[in-house]
Coordinates of C-alpha atoms in Angstrom, one line a residue:
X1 CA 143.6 102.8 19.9
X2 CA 140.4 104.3 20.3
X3 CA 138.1 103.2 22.8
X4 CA 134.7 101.6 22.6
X5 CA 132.2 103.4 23.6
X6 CA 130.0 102.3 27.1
X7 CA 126.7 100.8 25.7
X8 CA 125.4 102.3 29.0
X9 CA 123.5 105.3 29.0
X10 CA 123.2 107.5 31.7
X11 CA 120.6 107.5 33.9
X12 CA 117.2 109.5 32.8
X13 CA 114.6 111.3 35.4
X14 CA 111.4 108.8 35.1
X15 CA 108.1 110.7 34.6
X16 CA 107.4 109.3 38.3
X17 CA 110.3 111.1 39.7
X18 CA 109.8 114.6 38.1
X19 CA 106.1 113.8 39.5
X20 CA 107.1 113.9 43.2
X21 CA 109.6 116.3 42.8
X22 CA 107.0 118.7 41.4
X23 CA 104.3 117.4 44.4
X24 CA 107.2 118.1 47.0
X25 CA 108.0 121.7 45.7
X26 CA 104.4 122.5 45.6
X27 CA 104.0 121.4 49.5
X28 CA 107.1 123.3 50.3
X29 CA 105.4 126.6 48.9
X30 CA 102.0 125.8 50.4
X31 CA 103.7 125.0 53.6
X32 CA 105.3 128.1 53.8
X33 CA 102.4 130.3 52.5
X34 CA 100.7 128.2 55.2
X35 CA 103.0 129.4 58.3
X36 CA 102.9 133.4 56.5
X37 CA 99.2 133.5 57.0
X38 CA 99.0 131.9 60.6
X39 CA 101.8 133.6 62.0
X40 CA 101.2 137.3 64.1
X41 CA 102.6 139.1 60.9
X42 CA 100.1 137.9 58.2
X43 CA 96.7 138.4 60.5
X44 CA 97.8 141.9 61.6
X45 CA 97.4 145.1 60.3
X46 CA 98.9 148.4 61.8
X47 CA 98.8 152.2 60.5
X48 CA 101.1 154.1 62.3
X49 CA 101.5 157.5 63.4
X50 CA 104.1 159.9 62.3
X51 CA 106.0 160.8 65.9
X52 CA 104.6 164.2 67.2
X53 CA 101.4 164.1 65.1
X54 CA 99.0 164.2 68.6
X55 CA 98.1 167.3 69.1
X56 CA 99.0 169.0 72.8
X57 CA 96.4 168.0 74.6
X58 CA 93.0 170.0 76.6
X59 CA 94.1 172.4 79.0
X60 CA 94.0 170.5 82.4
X61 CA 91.0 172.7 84.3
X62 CA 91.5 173.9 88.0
X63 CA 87.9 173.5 89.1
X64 CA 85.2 171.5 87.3
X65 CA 83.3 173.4 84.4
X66 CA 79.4 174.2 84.8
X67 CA 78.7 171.6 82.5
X68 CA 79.7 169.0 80.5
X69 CA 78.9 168.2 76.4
X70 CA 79.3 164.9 74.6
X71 CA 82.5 165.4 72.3
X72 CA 82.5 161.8 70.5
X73 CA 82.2 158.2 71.4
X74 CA 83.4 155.3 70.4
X75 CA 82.4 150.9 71.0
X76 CA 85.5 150.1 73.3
X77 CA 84.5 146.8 74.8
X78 CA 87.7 145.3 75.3
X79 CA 88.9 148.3 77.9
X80 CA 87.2 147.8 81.3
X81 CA 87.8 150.8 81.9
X82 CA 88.6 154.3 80.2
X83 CA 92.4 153.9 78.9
X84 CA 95.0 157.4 79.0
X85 CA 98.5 156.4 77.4
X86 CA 100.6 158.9 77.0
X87 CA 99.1 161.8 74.5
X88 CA 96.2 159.1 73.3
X89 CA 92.4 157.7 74.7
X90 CA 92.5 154.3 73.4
X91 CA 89.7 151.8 72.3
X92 CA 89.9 148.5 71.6
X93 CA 87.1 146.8 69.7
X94 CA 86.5 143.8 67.0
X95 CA 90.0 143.4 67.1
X96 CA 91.3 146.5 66.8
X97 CA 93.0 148.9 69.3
X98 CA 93.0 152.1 67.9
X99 CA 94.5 155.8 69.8
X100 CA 92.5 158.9 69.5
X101 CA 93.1 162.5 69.8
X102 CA 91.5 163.1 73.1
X103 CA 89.5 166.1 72.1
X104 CA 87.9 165.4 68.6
X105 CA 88.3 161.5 68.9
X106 CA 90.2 161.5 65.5
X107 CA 92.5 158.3 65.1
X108 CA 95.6 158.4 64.8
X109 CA 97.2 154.4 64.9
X110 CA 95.3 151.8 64.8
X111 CA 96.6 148.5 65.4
X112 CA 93.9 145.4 64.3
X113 CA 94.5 141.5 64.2
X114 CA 91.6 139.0 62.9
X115 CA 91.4 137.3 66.8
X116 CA 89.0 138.7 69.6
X117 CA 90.4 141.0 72.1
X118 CA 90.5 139.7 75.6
X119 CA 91.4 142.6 77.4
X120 CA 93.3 145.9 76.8
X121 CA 95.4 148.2 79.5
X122 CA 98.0 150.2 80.4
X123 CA 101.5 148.7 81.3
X124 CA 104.6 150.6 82.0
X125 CA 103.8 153.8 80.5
X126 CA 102.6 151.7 77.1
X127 CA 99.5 150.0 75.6
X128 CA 99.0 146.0 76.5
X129 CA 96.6 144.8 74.4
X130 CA 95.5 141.0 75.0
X131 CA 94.4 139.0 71.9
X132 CA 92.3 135.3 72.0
X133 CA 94.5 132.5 70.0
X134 CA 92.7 131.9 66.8
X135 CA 93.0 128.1 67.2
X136 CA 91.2 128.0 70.9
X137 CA 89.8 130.0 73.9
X138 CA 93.2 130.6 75.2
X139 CA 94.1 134.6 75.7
X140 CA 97.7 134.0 75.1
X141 CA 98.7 136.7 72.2
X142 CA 100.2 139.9 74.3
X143 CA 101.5 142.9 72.2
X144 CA 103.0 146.1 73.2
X145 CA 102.0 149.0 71.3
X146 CA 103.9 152.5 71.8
X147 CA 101.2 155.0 72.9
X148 CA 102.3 158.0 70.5
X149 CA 102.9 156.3 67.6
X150 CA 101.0 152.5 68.1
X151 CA 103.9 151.0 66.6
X152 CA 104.7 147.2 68.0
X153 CA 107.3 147.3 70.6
X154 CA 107.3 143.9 71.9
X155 CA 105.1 140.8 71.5
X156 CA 104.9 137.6 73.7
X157 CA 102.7 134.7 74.1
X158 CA 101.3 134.3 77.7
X159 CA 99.0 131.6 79.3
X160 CA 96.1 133.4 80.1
X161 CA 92.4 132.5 79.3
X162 CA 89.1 134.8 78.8
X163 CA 88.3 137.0 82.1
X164 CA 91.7 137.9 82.6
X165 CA 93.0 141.4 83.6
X166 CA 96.6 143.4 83.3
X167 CA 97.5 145.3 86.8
X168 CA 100.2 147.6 86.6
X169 CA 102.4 147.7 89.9
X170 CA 104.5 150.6 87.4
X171 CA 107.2 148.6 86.7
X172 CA 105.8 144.7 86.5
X173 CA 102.1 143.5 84.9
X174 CA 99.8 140.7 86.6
X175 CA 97.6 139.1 84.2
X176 CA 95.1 137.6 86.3
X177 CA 92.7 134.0 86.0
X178 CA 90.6 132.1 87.9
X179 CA 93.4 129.4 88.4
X180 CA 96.7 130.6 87.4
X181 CA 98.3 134.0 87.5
X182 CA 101.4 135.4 85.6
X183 CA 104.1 138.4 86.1
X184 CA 106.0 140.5 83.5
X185 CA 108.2 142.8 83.2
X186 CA 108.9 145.3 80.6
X187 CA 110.1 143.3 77.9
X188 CA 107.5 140.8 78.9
X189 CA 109.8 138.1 80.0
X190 CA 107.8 136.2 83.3
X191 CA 109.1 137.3 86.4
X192 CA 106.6 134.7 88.5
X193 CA 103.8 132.5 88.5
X194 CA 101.0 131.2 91.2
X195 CA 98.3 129.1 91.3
X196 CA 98.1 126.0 89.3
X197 CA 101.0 125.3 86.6
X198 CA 98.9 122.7 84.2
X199 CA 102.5 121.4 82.8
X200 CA 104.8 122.5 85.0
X201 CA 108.5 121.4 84.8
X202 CA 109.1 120.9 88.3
X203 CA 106.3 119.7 90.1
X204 CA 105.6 120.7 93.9
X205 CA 107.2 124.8 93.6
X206 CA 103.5 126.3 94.2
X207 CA 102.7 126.2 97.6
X208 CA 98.8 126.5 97.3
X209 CA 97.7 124.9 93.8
X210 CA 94.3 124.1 92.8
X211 CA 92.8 126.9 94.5
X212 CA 90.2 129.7 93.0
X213 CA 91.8 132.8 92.3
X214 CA 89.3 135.5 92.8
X215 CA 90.3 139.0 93.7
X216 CA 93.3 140.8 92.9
X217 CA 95.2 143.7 93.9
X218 CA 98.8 144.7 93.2
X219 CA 100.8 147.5 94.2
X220 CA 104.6 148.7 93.6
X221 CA 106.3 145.3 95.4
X222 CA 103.5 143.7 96.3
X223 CA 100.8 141.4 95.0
X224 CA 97.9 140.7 96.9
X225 CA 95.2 137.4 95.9
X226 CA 92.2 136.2 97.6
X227 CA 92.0 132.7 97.4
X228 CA 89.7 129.8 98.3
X229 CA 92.0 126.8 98.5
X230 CA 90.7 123.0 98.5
X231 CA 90.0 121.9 103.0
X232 CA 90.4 125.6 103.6
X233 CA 86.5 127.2 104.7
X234 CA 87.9 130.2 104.8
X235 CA 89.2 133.0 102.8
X236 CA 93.7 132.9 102.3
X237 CA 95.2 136.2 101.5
X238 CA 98.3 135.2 100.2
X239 CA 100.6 138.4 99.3
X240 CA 103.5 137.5 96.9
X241 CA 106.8 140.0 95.4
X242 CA 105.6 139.9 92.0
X243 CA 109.0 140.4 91.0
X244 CA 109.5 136.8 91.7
X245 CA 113.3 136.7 92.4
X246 CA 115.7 134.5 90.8
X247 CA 113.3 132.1 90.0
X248 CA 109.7 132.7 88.2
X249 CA 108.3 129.0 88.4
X250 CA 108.7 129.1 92.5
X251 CA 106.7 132.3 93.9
X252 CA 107.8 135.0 96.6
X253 CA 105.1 134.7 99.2
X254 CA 105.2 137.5 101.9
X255 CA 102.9 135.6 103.8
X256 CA 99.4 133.6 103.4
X257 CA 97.3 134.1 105.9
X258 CA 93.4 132.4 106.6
X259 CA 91.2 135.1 107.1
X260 CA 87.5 134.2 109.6
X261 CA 84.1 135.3 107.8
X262 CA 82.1 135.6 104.7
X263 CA 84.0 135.2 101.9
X264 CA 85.1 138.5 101.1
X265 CA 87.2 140.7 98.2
X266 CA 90.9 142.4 97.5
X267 CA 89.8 145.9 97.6
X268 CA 93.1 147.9 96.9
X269 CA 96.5 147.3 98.3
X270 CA 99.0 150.1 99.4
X271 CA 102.6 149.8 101.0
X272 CA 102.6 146.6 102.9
X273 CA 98.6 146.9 103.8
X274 CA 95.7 145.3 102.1
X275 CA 92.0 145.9 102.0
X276 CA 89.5 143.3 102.3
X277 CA 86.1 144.1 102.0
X278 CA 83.6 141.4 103.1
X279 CA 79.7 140.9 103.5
X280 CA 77.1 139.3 106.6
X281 CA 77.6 142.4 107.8
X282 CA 78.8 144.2 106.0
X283 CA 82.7 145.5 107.0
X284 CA 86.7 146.5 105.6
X285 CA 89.0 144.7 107.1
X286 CA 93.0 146.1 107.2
X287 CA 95.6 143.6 107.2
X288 CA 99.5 144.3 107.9
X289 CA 102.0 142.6 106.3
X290 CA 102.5 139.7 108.3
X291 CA 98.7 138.9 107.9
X292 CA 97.0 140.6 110.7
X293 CA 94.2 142.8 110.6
X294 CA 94.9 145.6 112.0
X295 CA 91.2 147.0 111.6
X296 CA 87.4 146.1 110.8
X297 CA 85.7 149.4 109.6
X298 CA 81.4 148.5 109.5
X299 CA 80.2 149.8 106.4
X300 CA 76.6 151.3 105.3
X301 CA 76.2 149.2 102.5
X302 CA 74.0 146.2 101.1
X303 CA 75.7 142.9 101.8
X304 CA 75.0 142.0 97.8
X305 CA 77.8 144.8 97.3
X306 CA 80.1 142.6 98.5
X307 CA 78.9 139.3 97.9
X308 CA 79.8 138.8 94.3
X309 CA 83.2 138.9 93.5
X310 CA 84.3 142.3 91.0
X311 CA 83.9 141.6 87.2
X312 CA 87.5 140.2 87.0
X313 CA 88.4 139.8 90.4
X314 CA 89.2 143.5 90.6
X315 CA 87.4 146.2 92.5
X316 CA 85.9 149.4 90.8
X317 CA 88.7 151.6 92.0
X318 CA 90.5 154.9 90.8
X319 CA 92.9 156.8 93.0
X320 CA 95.0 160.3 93.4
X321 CA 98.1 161.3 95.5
X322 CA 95.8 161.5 98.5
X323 CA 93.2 158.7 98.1
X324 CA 92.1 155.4 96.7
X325 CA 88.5 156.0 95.3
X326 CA 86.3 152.4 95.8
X327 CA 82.8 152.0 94.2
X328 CA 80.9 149.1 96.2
X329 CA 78.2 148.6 93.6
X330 CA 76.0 151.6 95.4
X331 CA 78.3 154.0 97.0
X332 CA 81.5 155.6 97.1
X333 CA 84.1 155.1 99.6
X334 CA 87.9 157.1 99.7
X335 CA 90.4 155.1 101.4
X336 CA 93.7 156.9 102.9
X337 CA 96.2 156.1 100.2
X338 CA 98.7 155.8 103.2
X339 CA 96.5 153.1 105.5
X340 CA 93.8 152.4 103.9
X341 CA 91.6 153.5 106.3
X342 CA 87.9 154.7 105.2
X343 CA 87.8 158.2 105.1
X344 CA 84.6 159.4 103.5
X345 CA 81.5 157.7 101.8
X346 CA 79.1 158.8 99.4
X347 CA 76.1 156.5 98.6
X348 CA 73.9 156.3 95.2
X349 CA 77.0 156.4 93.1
X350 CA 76.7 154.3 89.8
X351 CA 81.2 154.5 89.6
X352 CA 84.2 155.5 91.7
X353 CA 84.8 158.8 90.1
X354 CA 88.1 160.7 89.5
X355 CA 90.4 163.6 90.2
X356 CA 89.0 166.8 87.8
X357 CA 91.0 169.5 89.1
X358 CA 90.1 170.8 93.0
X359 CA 87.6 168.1 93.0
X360 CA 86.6 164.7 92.5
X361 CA 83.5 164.0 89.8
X362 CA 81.7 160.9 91.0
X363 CA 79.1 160.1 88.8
X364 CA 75.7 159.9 89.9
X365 CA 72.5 158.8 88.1
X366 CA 71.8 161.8 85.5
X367 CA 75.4 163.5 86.4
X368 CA 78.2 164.0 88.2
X369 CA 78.8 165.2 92.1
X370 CA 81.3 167.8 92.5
X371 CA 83.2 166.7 95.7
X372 CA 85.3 167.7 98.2
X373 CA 88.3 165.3 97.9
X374 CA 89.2 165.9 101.7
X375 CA 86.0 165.8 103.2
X376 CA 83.7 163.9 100.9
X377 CA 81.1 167.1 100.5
X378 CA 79.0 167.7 97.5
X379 CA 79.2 171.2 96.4
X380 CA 77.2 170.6 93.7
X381 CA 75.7 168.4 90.5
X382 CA 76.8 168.6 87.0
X383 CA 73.5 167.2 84.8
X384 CA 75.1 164.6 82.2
X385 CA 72.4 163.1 79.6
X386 CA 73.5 159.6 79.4
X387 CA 70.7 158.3 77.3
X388 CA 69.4 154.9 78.2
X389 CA 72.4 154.1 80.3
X390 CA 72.1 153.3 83.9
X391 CA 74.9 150.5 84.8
X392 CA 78.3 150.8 86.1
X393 CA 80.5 154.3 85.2
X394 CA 84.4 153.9 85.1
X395 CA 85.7 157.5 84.7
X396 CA 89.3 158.8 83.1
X397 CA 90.9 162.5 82.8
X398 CA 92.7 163.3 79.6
X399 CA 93.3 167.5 80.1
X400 CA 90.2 168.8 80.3
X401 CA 88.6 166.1 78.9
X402 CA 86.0 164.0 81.0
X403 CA 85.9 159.9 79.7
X404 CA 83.4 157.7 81.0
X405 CA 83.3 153.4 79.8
X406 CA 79.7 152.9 80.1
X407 CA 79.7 149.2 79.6
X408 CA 81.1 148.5 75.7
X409 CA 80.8 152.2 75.0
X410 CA 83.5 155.0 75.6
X411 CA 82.1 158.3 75.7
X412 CA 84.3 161.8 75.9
X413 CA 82.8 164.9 77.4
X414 CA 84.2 168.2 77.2
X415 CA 83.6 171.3 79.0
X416 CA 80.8 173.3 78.1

């Protein structure tokens, strides 16, 4: 007996349906195109270098040459100062860090995102370069980038803002603010935190929030931060272990200490010593590592040296197996890398100079003094045409090669 057939036909799609189906599959696509072109991947560019393509670099020299010739330059505002990583100079401008043979300036990798740069460094033997957020003023877009090649190692999002700086103890990186201040290690996990947490997630772990951070100096175990804390009229040193422990949201603090006097500056740091420099009059205090000073040093410099805190909270220093090389803002001053003791001075400096060979090149206005690392004595001046430039010098040795960061301008000299 055959059966009827159901009168019922099965259901069809309504024209409104395949409508929203259509919209939804079309929001889909846009969504994802959406998250392709504001993720780190579609606003980046990087050319790589083949591994071994650097050439070796400029003979080191023993003694500085008779003179010096421009070789190339290059805009490099985002480096404070000139950057040597591994067998590359490296400049960092309009959002792009790019590494150059040191001799010719040729460029190798380059390595360029569509934000600002905030700051570049050197961190554990690699490039750290510091990116703005594209969606505010927040510095919070770190990437690692292997000096030889400029390939991306590791990448991590940090809370940072505009002003900050990287410090390298060798083995951790402070990135400094005015407020807050982060640690990280290699694979730029945090190791520890200080200042003030805006969100933390357990309240009361900072022992001196809502202070001004404003000078820094780290060294290997040891962090050291001049701060000006609400009540408090005078400076706290407070000296944390940036490695932070077990836990990175409750700092290591060494000790704090409230030091008497002008407000002053973090000058360098070295074993379990800090410098503090401070104005009215003019003077370097050492402090041990329970907080004492051990020493007040007068200095023959203007008080307006010291009364403005370092671009960045960090003092115009370089430094060598023997000395820590400080620029006030008009002179020269070698501390003893082992006490931190003043041990020579040499005013009408425009930088702190750096190790070339048997001597240290401070530079000078129109050139460079050939000095006596031990004893501070000029033996001579090397004439350097820096056109219209007569601001700050930070200098950098690559071989033979001489850098110097005038302001947003790297410029490579090479013997002549």
């Amino acid at each position: 007996m055959l059966r009827a057939r159901s009168s019922v036909r099965p259901e069809r799609l309504r024209r409104s349906d395949v409508v929203v189906a259509a919209v939804l599959a079309v929001a889909l696509v846009a969504g994802g195109v959406l998250v392709w072109r504001t993720s780190a991947a579609a606003t980046t560019r990087s050319v790589t270098a083949p591994t071994g393509s650097f050439p070796p670099p400029p003979l080191t020299e023993t003694t500085p040459p008779a003179g010096f010739t421009e070789a190339w330059r290059a805009a490099s505002p985002g480096t404070p100062v000139p950057l040597v990583a591994g067998p590359a100079v490296v400049t960092a401008a309009d959002g792009e860090v790019a590494g150059h043979d040191a001799a010719t300036g040729a460029t190798h990798w380059s390595y360029t995102r569509d934000d600002a740069i905030c700051t570049v460094a050197s961190g554990f033997g690699q490039v750290m370069a510091l990116y703005r957020n594209g969606s505010g003023d927040a510095c919070s877009e770190l990437t690692v980038l292997v000096p030889s090649t400029g390939a991306r190692r590791v990448y991590s999002n940090p809370n940072a803002l505009p002003g900050a700086r990287l410090l390298d103890s060798g083995t951790l990186v402070a990135l400094t603010g005015s407020r807050y201040l982060q640690v990280v290690r290699s694979d730029l996990v945090k190791t520890t935190e200080f200042g003030t947490v805006d969100t933390p997630d357990q309240p009361g772990r900072q022992p001196y929030p809502d202070c001004s951070l404003d000078s820094f100096a780290i060294t290997q175990g040891r962090l050291a931060v001049l701060e000006r804390c609400p009540g408090d009229e005078q400076d706290r040193l407070t000296v944390i272990a940036p490695d932070g422990g077990s836990d990175a949201t409750t700092p290591e603090v060494v000790f704090s200490a409230l030091l008497p006097g002008a407000h002053g500056q973090v000058v360098a740091a070295a074993g379990d010593r800090v410098a503090v420099a401070r104005p009215g009059p003019a003077a370097l205090e050492v402090v041990d590592g329970q907080g004492a000073v051990l020493s007040t040093t007068p200095l023959p410099v203007p008080d307006a040296d010291l009364t403005a805190q370092p671009p960045g909270g960090v003092a115009a220093t370089t430094s060598d197996d023997r000395h820590v090389y400080w620029w006030t803002g008009s002179a020269t001053i070698a501390l003893d890398r082992g006490d931190l003791q003043p041990a020579w001075m040499l005013p009408g400096t425009t930088g702190p100079g750096v190790r070339y060979g048997d001597a240290v090149l401070v530079p000078v206005p129109g050139g460079l003094a050939v000095t006596d690392p031990v004893t501070g004595a000029v033996a001579r001046t090397i004439a350097v045409d820096r056109g219209g430039w007569t601001g700050a010098v930070q200098s950098a040795v690559a071989g033979s090669v001489l850098l110097e960061q005038r302001g947003p301008d790297l410029v490579a000299l090479r013997p002549s």
